[in-house]
N, CA, C and O atoms as a CHARMM CRD file, in Angstrom:
* protein
*
  340
    1    1 UNK  N     -6.24500   9.55400   5.66900 PROA 1      0.00000
    2    1 UNK  CA    -5.70600   9.93200   4.38500 PROA 1      0.00000
    3    1 UNK  C     -5.99800   8.80400   3.40600 PROA 1      0.00000
    4    1 UNK  O     -5.94500   7.62600   3.76000 PROA 1      0.00000
    5    2 UNK  N     -6.30300   9.17900   2.18400 PROA 2      0.00000
    6    2 UNK  CA    -6.52100   8.19000   1.13300 PROA 2      0.00000
    7    2 UNK  C     -5.52900   8.46100   0.01700 PROA 2      0.00000
    8    2 UNK  O     -5.51500   9.54900  -0.56000 PROA 2      0.00000
    9    3 UNK  N     -4.70500   7.47700  -0.28400 PROA 3      0.00000
   10    3 UNK  CA    -3.76500   7.55900  -1.40500 PROA 3      0.00000
   11    3 UNK  C     -4.30500   6.70300  -2.53100 PROA 3      0.00000
   12    3 UNK  O     -4.72100   5.56500  -2.31400 PROA 3      0.00000
   13    4 UNK  N     -4.29800   7.25300  -3.73400 PROA 4      0.00000
   14    4 UNK  CA    -4.73100   6.48000  -4.90100 PROA 4      0.00000
   15    4 UNK  C     -3.69900   6.65900  -5.99200 PROA 4      0.00000
   16    4 UNK  O     -3.17400   7.75400  -6.19500 PROA 4      0.00000
   17    5 UNK  N     -3.41000   5.56400  -6.69900 PROA 5      0.00000
   18    5 UNK  CA    -2.43100   5.63900  -7.77100 PROA 5      0.00000
   19    5 UNK  C     -2.77800   4.60800  -8.83100 PROA 5      0.00000
   20    5 UNK  O     -2.94700   3.42600  -8.53400 PROA 5      0.00000
   21    6 UNK  N     -2.88300   5.06900 -10.06900 PROA 6      0.00000
   22    6 UNK  CA    -3.01700   4.16200 -11.19900 PROA 6      0.00000
   23    6 UNK  C     -1.61500   3.87500 -11.71600 PROA 6      0.00000
   24    6 UNK  O     -0.78600   4.77900 -11.81500 PROA 6      0.00000
   25    7 UNK  N     -1.35000   2.60400 -12.04800 PROA 7      0.00000
   26    7 UNK  CA    -0.04000   2.25900 -12.57700 PROA 7      0.00000
   27    7 UNK  C     -0.18400   1.19000 -13.64900 PROA 7      0.00000
   28    7 UNK  O     -1.03100   0.30200 -13.55400 PROA 7      0.00000
   29    8 UNK  N      0.66300   1.29500 -14.67400 PROA 8      0.00000
   30    8 UNK  CA     0.64300   0.34900 -15.77700 PROA 8      0.00000
   31    8 UNK  C      1.46400  -0.87900 -15.39800 PROA 8      0.00000
   32    8 UNK  O      2.57000  -0.76700 -14.86900 PROA 8      0.00000
   33    9 UNK  N      0.90900  -2.03400 -15.67500 PROA 9      0.00000
   34    9 UNK  CA     1.59700  -3.29500 -15.41800 PROA 9      0.00000
   35    9 UNK  C      2.00000  -3.89200 -16.76400 PROA 9      0.00000
   36    9 UNK  O      1.14400  -4.09700 -17.62400 PROA 9      0.00000
   37   10 UNK  N      3.28700  -4.17400 -16.96000 PROA 10     0.00000
   38   10 UNK  CA     3.72800  -4.76000 -18.23300 PROA 10     0.00000
   39   10 UNK  C      3.03700  -6.09700 -18.51000 PROA 10     0.00000
   40   10 UNK  O      2.67600  -6.82400 -17.58400 PROA 10     0.00000
   41   11 UNK  N      2.85900  -6.40900 -19.79100 PROA 11     0.00000
   42   11 UNK  CA     2.26300  -7.68300 -20.17800 PROA 11     0.00000
   43   11 UNK  C      3.04400  -8.85400 -19.62100 PROA 11     0.00000
   44   11 UNK  O      4.27100  -8.80000 -19.54100 PROA 11     0.00000
   45   12 UNK  N      2.35200  -9.90800 -19.23600 PROA 12     0.00000
   46   12 UNK  CA     2.98900 -11.10000 -18.69300 PROA 12     0.00000
   47   12 UNK  C      3.22600 -11.05000 -17.18700 PROA 12     0.00000
   48   12 UNK  O      3.51100 -12.08100 -16.57700 PROA 12     0.00000
   49   13 UNK  N      3.11400  -9.87100 -16.57500 PROA 13     0.00000
   50   13 UNK  CA     3.29200  -9.74600 -15.13000 PROA 13     0.00000
   51   13 UNK  C      1.97000 -10.09100 -14.45300 PROA 13     0.00000
   52   13 UNK  O      0.91700  -9.60100 -14.86100 PROA 13     0.00000
   53   14 UNK  N      2.02100 -10.94200 -13.41000 PROA 14     0.00000
   54   14 UNK  CA     0.79500 -11.37400 -12.74900 PROA 14     0.00000
   55   14 UNK  C      0.74200 -11.01300 -11.26700 PROA 14     0.00000
   56   14 UNK  O     -0.29000 -11.19900 -10.62200 PROA 14     0.00000
   57   15 UNK  N      1.85100 -10.49500 -10.72000 PROA 15     0.00000
   58   15 UNK  CA     1.83700 -10.13100  -9.30300 PROA 15     0.00000
   59   15 UNK  C      2.71200  -8.90800  -9.05700 PROA 15     0.00000
   60   15 UNK  O      3.61900  -8.59800  -9.82900 PROA 15     0.00000
   61   16 UNK  N      2.41200  -8.22700  -7.96100 PROA 16     0.00000
   62   16 UNK  CA     3.17800  -7.06200  -7.53300 PROA 16     0.00000
   63   16 UNK  C      3.40600  -7.17000  -6.03600 PROA 16     0.00000
   64   16 UNK  O      2.64600  -7.82300  -5.32000 PROA 16     0.00000
   65   17 UNK  N      4.46900  -6.51800  -5.57400 PROA 17     0.00000
   66   17 UNK  CA     4.76400  -6.46700  -4.15200 PROA 17     0.00000
   67   17 UNK  C      4.58100  -5.03100  -3.68600 PROA 17     0.00000
   68   17 UNK  O      5.10900  -4.10400  -4.29900 PROA 17     0.00000
   69   18 UNK  N      3.83900  -4.84600  -2.61000 PROA 18     0.00000
   70   18 UNK  CA     3.56500  -3.51500  -2.06500 PROA 18     0.00000
   71   18 UNK  C      4.19200  -3.41800  -0.68600 PROA 18     0.00000
   72   18 UNK  O      3.79100  -4.13400   0.23100 PROA 18     0.00000
   73   19 UNK  N      5.17400  -2.53500  -0.53100 PROA 19     0.00000
   74   19 UNK  CA     5.79600  -2.29100   0.76800 PROA 19     0.00000
   75   19 UNK  C      5.27300  -0.95800   1.28700 PROA 19     0.00000
   76   19 UNK  O      5.20500   0.01800   0.54000 PROA 19     0.00000
   77   20 UNK  N      4.90500  -0.91500   2.56000 PROA 20     0.00000
   78   20 UNK  CA     4.28700   0.28100   3.13100 PROA 20     0.00000
   79   20 UNK  C      4.95900   0.63200   4.45200 PROA 20     0.00000
   80   20 UNK  O      5.12800  -0.21900   5.32500 PROA 20     0.00000
   81   21 UNK  N      5.33900   1.90300   4.58200 PROA 21     0.00000
   82   21 UNK  CA     5.79800   2.44400   5.86200 PROA 21     0.00000
   83   21 UNK  C      4.75300   3.45200   6.28600 PROA 21     0.00000
   84   21 UNK  O      4.43800   4.37700   5.53800 PROA 21     0.00000
   85   22 UNK  N      4.20800   3.28100   7.49400 PROA 22     0.00000
   86   22 UNK  CA     3.07500   4.11300   7.90100 PROA 22     0.00000
   87   22 UNK  C      3.09100   4.38300   9.40000 PROA 22     0.00000
   88   22 UNK  O      3.57200   3.57300  10.19200 PROA 22     0.00000
   89   23 UNK  N      2.56200   5.52000   9.76100 PROA 23     0.00000
   90   23 UNK  CA     2.31600   5.89000  11.15900 PROA 23     0.00000
   91   23 UNK  C      0.87600   6.41000  11.18300 PROA 23     0.00000
   92   23 UNK  O      0.67500   7.60600  10.96800 PROA 23     0.00000
   93   24 UNK  N     -0.08100   5.61600  11.42000 PROA 24     0.00000
   94   24 UNK  CA    -0.23100   4.42100  12.19600 PROA 24     0.00000
   95   24 UNK  C     -0.88300   3.26100  11.41800 PROA 24     0.00000
   96   24 UNK  O     -0.24100   2.22200  11.26500 PROA 24     0.00000
   97   25 UNK  N     -2.09500   3.38300  10.93200 PROA 25     0.00000
   98   25 UNK  CA    -2.85600   2.23500  10.43800 PROA 25     0.00000
   99   25 UNK  C     -3.15000   2.36900   8.94600 PROA 25     0.00000
  100   25 UNK  O     -3.22600   3.47400   8.40800 PROA 25     0.00000
  101   26 UNK  N     -3.31700   1.19800   8.27800 PROA 26     0.00000
  102   26 UNK  CA    -3.65600   1.21100   6.85000 PROA 26     0.00000
  103   26 UNK  C     -4.58700   0.06300   6.49500 PROA 26     0.00000
  104   26 UNK  O     -4.72000  -0.92000   7.22400 PROA 26     0.00000
  105   27 UNK  N     -5.22900   0.23300   5.33600 PROA 27     0.00000
  106   27 UNK  CA    -5.91200  -0.84700   4.64900 PROA 27     0.00000
  107   27 UNK  C     -5.57300  -0.68200   3.17400 PROA 27     0.00000
  108   27 UNK  O     -5.65200   0.42400   2.63800 PROA 27     0.00000
  109   28 UNK  N     -5.19200  -1.78500   2.50900 PROA 28     0.00000
  110   28 UNK  CA    -4.73100  -1.75200   1.12100 PROA 28     0.00000
  111   28 UNK  C     -5.79400  -2.34900   0.21300 PROA 28     0.00000
  112   28 UNK  O     -6.37100  -3.39500   0.51300 PROA 28     0.00000
  113   29 UNK  N     -6.04700  -1.66500  -0.91200 PROA 29     0.00000
  114   29 UNK  CA    -6.99900  -2.12900  -1.92900 PROA 29     0.00000
  115   29 UNK  C     -6.30300  -2.13400  -3.28100 PROA 29     0.00000
  116   29 UNK  O     -5.50000  -1.24600  -3.57100 PROA 29     0.00000
  117   30 UNK  N     -6.60400  -3.12300  -4.10600 PROA 30     0.00000
  118   30 UNK  CA    -6.09500  -3.16100  -5.47800 PROA 30     0.00000
  119   30 UNK  C     -7.25300  -3.48800  -6.40100 PROA 30     0.00000
  120   30 UNK  O     -7.94200  -4.49300  -6.22400 PROA 30     0.00000
  121   31 UNK  N     -7.46000  -2.63000  -7.38500 PROA 31     0.00000
  122   31 UNK  CA    -8.54200  -2.79500  -8.35400 PROA 31     0.00000
  123   31 UNK  C     -9.89500  -2.97800  -7.66900 PROA 31     0.00000
  124   31 UNK  O    -10.73300  -3.76100  -8.11600 PROA 31     0.00000
  125   32 UNK  N    -10.09100  -2.23800  -6.57300 PROA 32     0.00000
  126   32 UNK  CA   -11.36700  -2.23400  -5.87000 PROA 32     0.00000
  127   32 UNK  C    -11.56000  -3.35300  -4.86400 PROA 32     0.00000
  128   32 UNK  O    -12.57200  -3.37800  -4.16300 PROA 32     0.00000
  129   33 UNK  N    -10.61700  -4.27900  -4.77500 PROA 33     0.00000
  130   33 UNK  CA   -10.73500  -5.39400  -3.83000 PROA 33     0.00000
  131   33 UNK  C     -9.76600  -5.19500  -2.66900 PROA 33     0.00000
  132   33 UNK  O     -8.63000  -4.76600  -2.86900 PROA 33     0.00000
  133   34 UNK  N    -10.21600  -5.50500  -1.46400 PROA 34     0.00000
  134   34 UNK  CA    -9.35900  -5.38200  -0.28400 PROA 34     0.00000
  135   34 UNK  C     -8.24500  -6.41800  -0.35100 PROA 34     0.00000
  136   34 UNK  O     -8.49900  -7.60900  -0.53200 PROA 34     0.00000
  137   35 UNK  N     -7.01100  -5.95300  -0.20500 PROA 35     0.00000
  138   35 UNK  CA    -5.84200  -6.83500  -0.13400 PROA 35     0.00000
  139   35 UNK  C     -5.58500  -7.21000   1.32100 PROA 35     0.00000
  140   35 UNK  O     -5.16200  -8.32500   1.62300 PROA 35     0.00000
  141   36 UNK  N     -5.84800  -6.26100   2.21500 PROA 36     0.00000
  142   36 UNK  CA    -5.67100  -6.48500   3.65400 PROA 36     0.00000
  143   36 UNK  C     -6.91400  -5.99900   4.38100 PROA 36     0.00000
  144   36 UNK  O     -7.71800  -5.24600   3.83100 PROA 36     0.00000
  145   37 UNK  N     -7.05900  -6.43500   5.61400 PROA 37     0.00000
  146   37 UNK  CA    -8.01100  -5.81300   6.51300 PROA 37     0.00000
  147   37 UNK  C     -7.33000  -4.57300   7.07500 PROA 37     0.00000
  148   37 UNK  O     -6.26700  -4.18700   6.59000 PROA 37     0.00000
  149   38 UNK  N     -7.91300  -3.94900   8.07600 PROA 38     0.00000
  150   38 UNK  CA    -7.28200  -2.80500   8.71800 PROA 38     0.00000
  151   38 UNK  C     -6.10500  -3.31000   9.54200 PROA 38     0.00000
  152   38 UNK  O     -6.27700  -4.11400  10.45800 PROA 38     0.00000
  153   39 UNK  N     -4.90100  -2.82900   9.20600 PROA 39     0.00000
  154   39 UNK  CA    -3.68400  -3.23900   9.90100 PROA 39     0.00000
  155   39 UNK  C     -3.22700  -2.10500  10.79700 PROA 39     0.00000
  156   39 UNK  O     -3.13900  -0.95900  10.35600 PROA 39     0.00000
  157   40 UNK  N     -2.93700  -2.41400  12.04900 PROA 40     0.00000
  158   40 UNK  CA    -2.49700  -1.38800  12.98500 PROA 40     0.00000
  159   40 UNK  C     -0.98700  -1.43400  13.13400 PROA 40     0.00000
  160   40 UNK  O     -0.36900  -2.49500  13.04200 PROA 40     0.00000
  161   41 UNK  N     -0.40500  -0.26700  13.36700 PROA 41     0.00000
  162   41 UNK  CA     1.04000  -0.12700  13.51600 PROA 41     0.00000
  163   41 UNK  C      1.29700   0.93400  14.56400 PROA 41     0.00000
  164   41 UNK  O      0.71700   2.01800  14.50700 PROA 41     0.00000
  165   42 UNK  N      2.15300   0.63800  15.51300 PROA 42     0.00000
  166   42 UNK  CA     2.47100   1.59200  16.57200 PROA 42     0.00000
  167   42 UNK  C      3.85400   2.18700  16.36100 PROA 42     0.00000
  168   42 UNK  O      4.76600   1.50200  15.89900 PROA 42     0.00000
  169   43 UNK  N      4.00700   3.45100  16.69600 PROA 43     0.00000
  170   43 UNK  CA     5.31600   4.08800  16.69600 PROA 43     0.00000
  171   43 UNK  C      5.81100   4.50000  15.32600 PROA 43     0.00000
  172   43 UNK  O      5.03300   4.65900  14.38500 PROA 43     0.00000
  173   44 UNK  N      7.11100   4.67000  15.23000 PROA 44     0.00000
  174   44 UNK  CA     7.78200   5.17600  14.03500 PROA 44     0.00000
  175   44 UNK  C      7.53300   4.28600  12.82600 PROA 44     0.00000
  176   44 UNK  O      7.55800   3.06000  12.93100 PROA 44     0.00000
  177   45 UNK  N      7.29500   4.90600  11.68600 PROA 45     0.00000
  178   45 UNK  CA     7.02300   4.16400  10.46000 PROA 45     0.00000
  179   45 UNK  C      8.20900   3.31300  10.01600 PROA 45     0.00000
  180   45 UNK  O      8.02200   2.28900   9.35900 PROA 45     0.00000
  181   46 UNK  N      9.42400   3.72400  10.36500 PROA 46     0.00000
  182   46 UNK  CA    10.62700   2.99100   9.97300 PROA 46     0.00000
  183   46 UNK  C     10.81700   1.71400  10.77700 PROA 46     0.00000
  184   46 UNK  O     11.55100   0.82300  10.35200 PROA 46     0.00000
  185   47 UNK  N     10.16200   1.61000  11.94300 PROA 47     0.00000
  186   47 UNK  CA    10.31800   0.44400  12.80500 PROA 47     0.00000
  187   47 UNK  C      9.23900  -0.57600  12.46200 PROA 47     0.00000
  188   47 UNK  O      8.04800  -0.26800  12.52200 PROA 47     0.00000
  189   48 UNK  N      9.64400  -1.76600  12.11000 PROA 48     0.00000
  190   48 UNK  CA     8.72500  -2.85100  11.75200 PROA 48     0.00000
  191   48 UNK  C      7.69600  -2.42000  10.71100 PROA 48     0.00000
  192   48 UNK  O      6.49700  -2.44900  10.99000 PROA 48     0.00000
  193   49 UNK  N      8.14400  -2.01600   9.49700 PROA 49     0.00000
  194   49 UNK  CA     7.17900  -1.60300   8.47400 PROA 49     0.00000
  195   49 UNK  C      6.22300  -2.74100   8.11500 PROA 49     0.00000
  196   49 UNK  O      6.56900  -3.91300   8.25800 PROA 49     0.00000
  197   50 UNK  N      5.03800  -2.39900   7.65800 PROA 50     0.00000
  198   50 UNK  CA     4.02200  -3.38200   7.28300 PROA 50     0.00000
  199   50 UNK  C      4.31700  -3.92500   5.88700 PROA 50     0.00000
  200   50 UNK  O      4.79200  -3.19100   5.02000 PROA 50     0.00000
  201   51 UNK  N      4.03900  -5.18900   5.67400 PROA 51     0.00000
  202   51 UNK  CA     4.24000  -5.78800   4.36000 PROA 51     0.00000
  203   51 UNK  C      5.63300  -6.39300   4.25500 PROA 51     0.00000
  204   51 UNK  O      6.31900  -6.55900   5.26400 PROA 51     0.00000
  205   52 UNK  N      6.04300  -6.71600   3.06000 PROA 52     0.00000
  206   52 UNK  CA     5.35100  -6.43800   1.80100 PROA 52     0.00000
  207   52 UNK  C      4.14400  -7.35700   1.60700 PROA 52     0.00000
  208   52 UNK  O      4.07400  -8.45800   2.15300 PROA 52     0.00000
  209   53 UNK  N      3.21000  -6.86700   0.81700 PROA 53     0.00000
  210   53 UNK  CA     2.01100  -7.60400   0.47500 PROA 53     0.00000
  211   53 UNK  C      2.10700  -7.97600  -0.99800 PROA 53     0.00000
  212   53 UNK  O      2.32700  -7.10700  -1.84100 PROA 53     0.00000
  213   54 UNK  N      1.94700  -9.23900  -1.31300 PROA 54     0.00000
  214   54 UNK  CA     1.95300  -9.67700  -2.70400 PROA 54     0.00000
  215   54 UNK  C      0.51700  -9.70800  -3.18900 PROA 54     0.00000
  216   54 UNK  O     -0.35700 -10.30200  -2.55700 PROA 54     0.00000
  217   55 UNK  N      0.28800  -9.05900  -4.32000 PROA 55     0.00000
  218   55 UNK  CA    -1.06200  -8.97000  -4.85500 PROA 55     0.00000
  219   55 UNK  C     -1.08500  -9.42400  -6.30800 PROA 55     0.00000
  220   55 UNK  O     -0.09700  -9.27400  -7.02700 PROA 55     0.00000
  221   56 UNK  N     -2.20600  -9.97500  -6.73700 PROA 56     0.00000
  222   56 UNK  CA    -2.39800 -10.32400  -8.14200 PROA 56     0.00000
  223   56 UNK  C     -2.71300  -9.04800  -8.91100 PROA 56     0.00000
  224   56 UNK  O     -3.52800  -8.23800  -8.46700 PROA 56     0.00000
  225   57 UNK  N     -2.07200  -8.86400 -10.06200 PROA 57     0.00000
  226   57 UNK  CA    -2.32400  -7.70800 -10.91900 PROA 57     0.00000
  227   57 UNK  C     -2.69600  -8.20000 -12.31100 PROA 57     0.00000
  228   57 UNK  O     -2.49200  -9.36400 -12.65300 PROA 57     0.00000
  229   58 UNK  N     -3.24300  -7.29100 -13.10100 PROA 58     0.00000
  230   58 UNK  CA    -3.62500  -7.61200 -14.46900 PROA 58     0.00000
  231   58 UNK  C     -2.56100  -7.03900 -15.39400 PROA 58     0.00000
  232   58 UNK  O     -2.46300  -5.82300 -15.55700 PROA 58     0.00000
  233   59 UNK  N     -1.76100  -7.91800 -16.00400 PROA 59     0.00000
  234   59 UNK  CA    -0.68300  -7.48500 -16.89500 PROA 59     0.00000
  235   59 UNK  C     -1.20500  -6.87900 -18.18200 PROA 59     0.00000
  236   59 UNK  O     -2.25900  -7.26800 -18.68400 PROA 59     0.00000
  237   60 UNK  N     -0.45200  -5.91800 -18.71300 PROA 60     0.00000
  238   60 UNK  CA    -0.80200  -5.28200 -19.97600 PROA 60     0.00000
  239   60 UNK  C     -1.87500  -4.22600 -19.85600 PROA 60     0.00000
  240   60 UNK  O     -2.44200  -3.81100 -20.86700 PROA 60     0.00000
  241   61 UNK  N     -2.16900  -3.78200 -18.65300 PROA 61     0.00000
  242   61 UNK  CA    -3.22200  -2.79500 -18.44800 PROA 61     0.00000
  243   61 UNK  C     -2.91000  -1.92500 -17.22700 PROA 61     0.00000
  244   61 UNK  O     -1.92900  -2.15600 -16.52000 PROA 61     0.00000
  245   62 UNK  N     -3.75300  -0.93300 -16.99600 PROA 62     0.00000
  246   62 UNK  CA    -3.61900  -0.05700 -15.83600 PROA 62     0.00000
  247   62 UNK  C     -4.32800  -0.68200 -14.64000 PROA 62     0.00000
  248   62 UNK  O     -5.46800  -1.13100 -14.75800 PROA 62     0.00000
  249   63 UNK  N     -3.66700  -0.71100 -13.50400 PROA 63     0.00000
  250   63 UNK  CA    -4.23400  -1.21500 -12.25400 PROA 63     0.00000
  251   63 UNK  C     -4.37000  -0.03700 -11.29900 PROA 63     0.00000
  252   63 UNK  O     -3.66300   0.96200 -11.43100 PROA 63     0.00000
  253   64 UNK  N     -5.27800  -0.15900 -10.34000 PROA 64     0.00000
  254   64 UNK  CA    -5.55300   0.94100  -9.41100 PROA 64     0.00000
  255   64 UNK  C     -5.25500   0.50100  -7.98200 PROA 64     0.00000
  256   64 UNK  O     -5.85900  -0.44700  -7.47800 PROA 64     0.00000
  257   65 UNK  N     -4.31400   1.19900  -7.32800 PROA 65     0.00000
  258   65 UNK  CA    -3.94800   0.94500  -5.94400 PROA 65     0.00000
  259   65 UNK  C     -4.54600   2.04800  -5.07900 PROA 65     0.00000
  260   65 UNK  O     -4.42500   3.22900  -5.40200 PROA 65     0.00000
  261   66 UNK  N     -5.18700   1.66800  -3.98900 PROA 66     0.00000
  262   66 UNK  CA    -5.72400   2.63800  -3.02800 PROA 66     0.00000
  263   66 UNK  C     -5.30400   2.20600  -1.63400 PROA 66     0.00000
  264   66 UNK  O     -5.40300   1.03200  -1.27500 PROA 66     0.00000
  265   67 UNK  N     -4.83700   3.16800  -0.85600 PROA 67     0.00000
  266   67 UNK  CA    -4.43300   2.88700   0.51900 PROA 67     0.00000
  267   67 UNK  C     -5.11600   3.88400   1.43200 PROA 67     0.00000
  268   67 UNK  O     -4.96900   5.09800   1.28500 PROA 67     0.00000
  269   68 UNK  N     -5.86600   3.34100   2.37900 PROA 68     0.00000
  270   68 UNK  CA    -6.54200   4.15100   3.37800 PROA 68     0.00000
  271   68 UNK  C     -5.66600   4.15300   4.62100 PROA 68     0.00000
  272   68 UNK  O     -5.41400   3.10000   5.20600 PROA 68     0.00000
  273   69 UNK  N     -5.20000   5.33400   5.02800 PROA 69     0.00000
  274   69 UNK  CA    -4.32900   5.45100   6.19000 PROA 69     0.00000
  275   69 UNK  C     -5.01700   6.22000   7.30500 PROA 69     0.00000
  276   69 UNK  O     -5.80700   7.12900   7.04900 PROA 69     0.00000
  277   70 UNK  N     -4.71500   5.85400   8.53600 PROA 70     0.00000
  278   70 UNK  CA    -5.28200   6.53900   9.69800 PROA 70     0.00000
  279   70 UNK  C     -4.15700   6.87900  10.66300 PROA 70     0.00000
  280   70 UNK  O     -3.31400   6.03500  10.96500 PROA 70     0.00000
  281   71 UNK  N     -4.14800   8.11500  11.14500 PROA 71     0.00000
  282   71 UNK  CA    -3.16000   8.55800  12.11200 PROA 71     0.00000
  283   71 UNK  C     -3.83000   8.69700  13.47100 PROA 71     0.00000
  284   71 UNK  O     -4.92900   9.24100  13.57300 PROA 71     0.00000
  285   72 UNK  N     -3.16900   8.20700  14.51400 PROA 72     0.00000
  286   72 UNK  CA    -3.72500   8.28200  15.85400 PROA 72     0.00000
  287   72 UNK  C     -2.85000   9.09700  16.79800 PROA 72     0.00000
  288   72 UNK  O     -2.94500   8.94400  18.01600 PROA 72     0.00000
  289   73 UNK  N     -1.99900   9.96100  16.25100 PROA 73     0.00000
  290   73 UNK  CA    -1.10200  10.71900  17.11800 PROA 73     0.00000
  291   73 UNK  C     -0.72600  12.04900  16.50900 PROA 73     0.00000
  292   73 UNK  O     -1.47000  12.61900  15.71100 PROA 73     0.00000
  293   74 UNK  N      0.44100  12.53500  16.89400 PROA 74     0.00000
  294   74 UNK  CA     0.85900  13.86800  16.45000 PROA 74     0.00000
  295   74 UNK  C      1.60900  13.84200  15.12600 PROA 74     0.00000
  296   74 UNK  O      1.56400  14.82600  14.38700 PROA 74     0.00000
  297   75 UNK  N      2.29200  12.76100  14.80200 PROA 75     0.00000
  298   75 UNK  CA     3.03600  12.66400  13.54600 PROA 75     0.00000
  299   75 UNK  C      2.23800  11.86200  12.52800 PROA 75     0.00000
  300   75 UNK  O      1.54800  10.90500  12.88000 PROA 75     0.00000
  301   76 UNK  N      2.33700  12.26100  11.26000 PROA 76     0.00000
  302   76 UNK  CA     1.66300  11.54200  10.18400 PROA 76     0.00000
  303   76 UNK  C      2.67500  11.21200   9.10300 PROA 76     0.00000
  304   76 UNK  O      3.41200  12.09100   8.65500 PROA 76     0.00000
  305   77 UNK  N      2.72100   9.94000   8.67400 PROA 77     0.00000
  306   77 UNK  CA     3.67000   9.53900   7.64900 PROA 77     0.00000
  307   77 UNK  C      3.15000   8.30800   6.95000 PROA 77     0.00000
  308   77 UNK  O      2.63500   7.38800   7.58500 PROA 77     0.00000
  309   78 UNK  N      3.29000   8.29500   5.60800 PROA 78     0.00000
  310   78 UNK  CA     2.99200   7.09500   4.83500 PROA 78     0.00000
  311   78 UNK  C      3.85600   7.12400   3.58400 PROA 78     0.00000
  312   78 UNK  O      3.99600   8.16200   2.93700 PROA 78     0.00000
  313   79 UNK  N      4.43300   5.97600   3.25000 PROA 79     0.00000
  314   79 UNK  CA     5.26700   5.82000   2.05600 PROA 79     0.00000
  315   79 UNK  C      4.94200   4.46200   1.46000 PROA 79     0.00000
  316   79 UNK  O      4.88800   3.46500   2.17900 PROA 79     0.00000
  317   80 UNK  N      4.72500   4.41600   0.15500 PROA 80     0.00000
  318   80 UNK  CA     4.31900   3.18200  -0.50800 PROA 80     0.00000
  319   80 UNK  C      5.24900   2.92000  -1.68500 PROA 80     0.00000
  320   80 UNK  O      5.60300   3.83600  -2.42800 PROA 80     0.00000
  321   81 UNK  N      5.64000   1.65500  -1.84400 PROA 81     0.00000
  322   81 UNK  CA     6.49200   1.26100  -2.96400 PROA 81     0.00000
  323   81 UNK  C      5.89700   0.02400  -3.60700 PROA 81     0.00000
  324   81 UNK  O      5.62700  -0.96700  -2.92800 PROA 81     0.00000
  325   82 UNK  N      5.68900   0.07700  -4.92700 PROA 82     0.00000
  326   82 UNK  CA     5.16100  -1.06800  -5.67000 PROA 82     0.00000
  327   82 UNK  C      6.25800  -1.56100  -6.59600 PROA 82     0.00000
  328   82 UNK  O      6.83000  -0.78300  -7.35900 PROA 82     0.00000
  329   83 UNK  N      6.55600  -2.86800  -6.53000 PROA 83     0.00000
  330   83 UNK  CA     7.56100  -3.45400  -7.41500 PROA 83     0.00000
  331   83 UNK  C      6.99100  -4.71200  -8.04900 PROA 83     0.00000
  332   83 UNK  O      6.06400  -5.32900  -7.52400 PROA 83     0.00000
  333   84 UNK  N      7.56500  -5.08000  -9.18900 PROA 84     0.00000
  334   84 UNK  CA     7.16900  -6.31000  -9.88300 PROA 84     0.00000
  335   84 UNK  C      8.30600  -7.30900  -9.76800 PROA 84     0.00000
  336   84 UNK  O      9.46300  -6.96100 -10.00200 PROA 84     0.00000
  337   85 UNK  N      7.98700  -8.55500  -9.40600 PROA 85     0.00000
  338   85 UNK  CA     9.05500  -9.57600  -9.24400 PROA 85     0.00000
  339   85 UNK  C      9.72400  -9.91900 -10.55600 PROA 85     0.00000
  340   85 UNK  O     10.63100 -10.75100 -10.58700 PROA 85     0.00000
């Protein structure tokens, strides 16, 4: 699964935190650059969620978040939350 989301970053903001709950694997990209390599996760998405990942963002403009998810079983789940410190 590929999730893509454009989001506006207020002026003066230089970083964002990305929290991800996933079953099973992900790779995170921001503005076309890899934030993580392929991260593996076993079992329920609520148990030991991946992240948060702190990323540099461009304030005062639209940024593009992309998450590539891979499922290796019968259940599929992914939830992403982006916050600014």
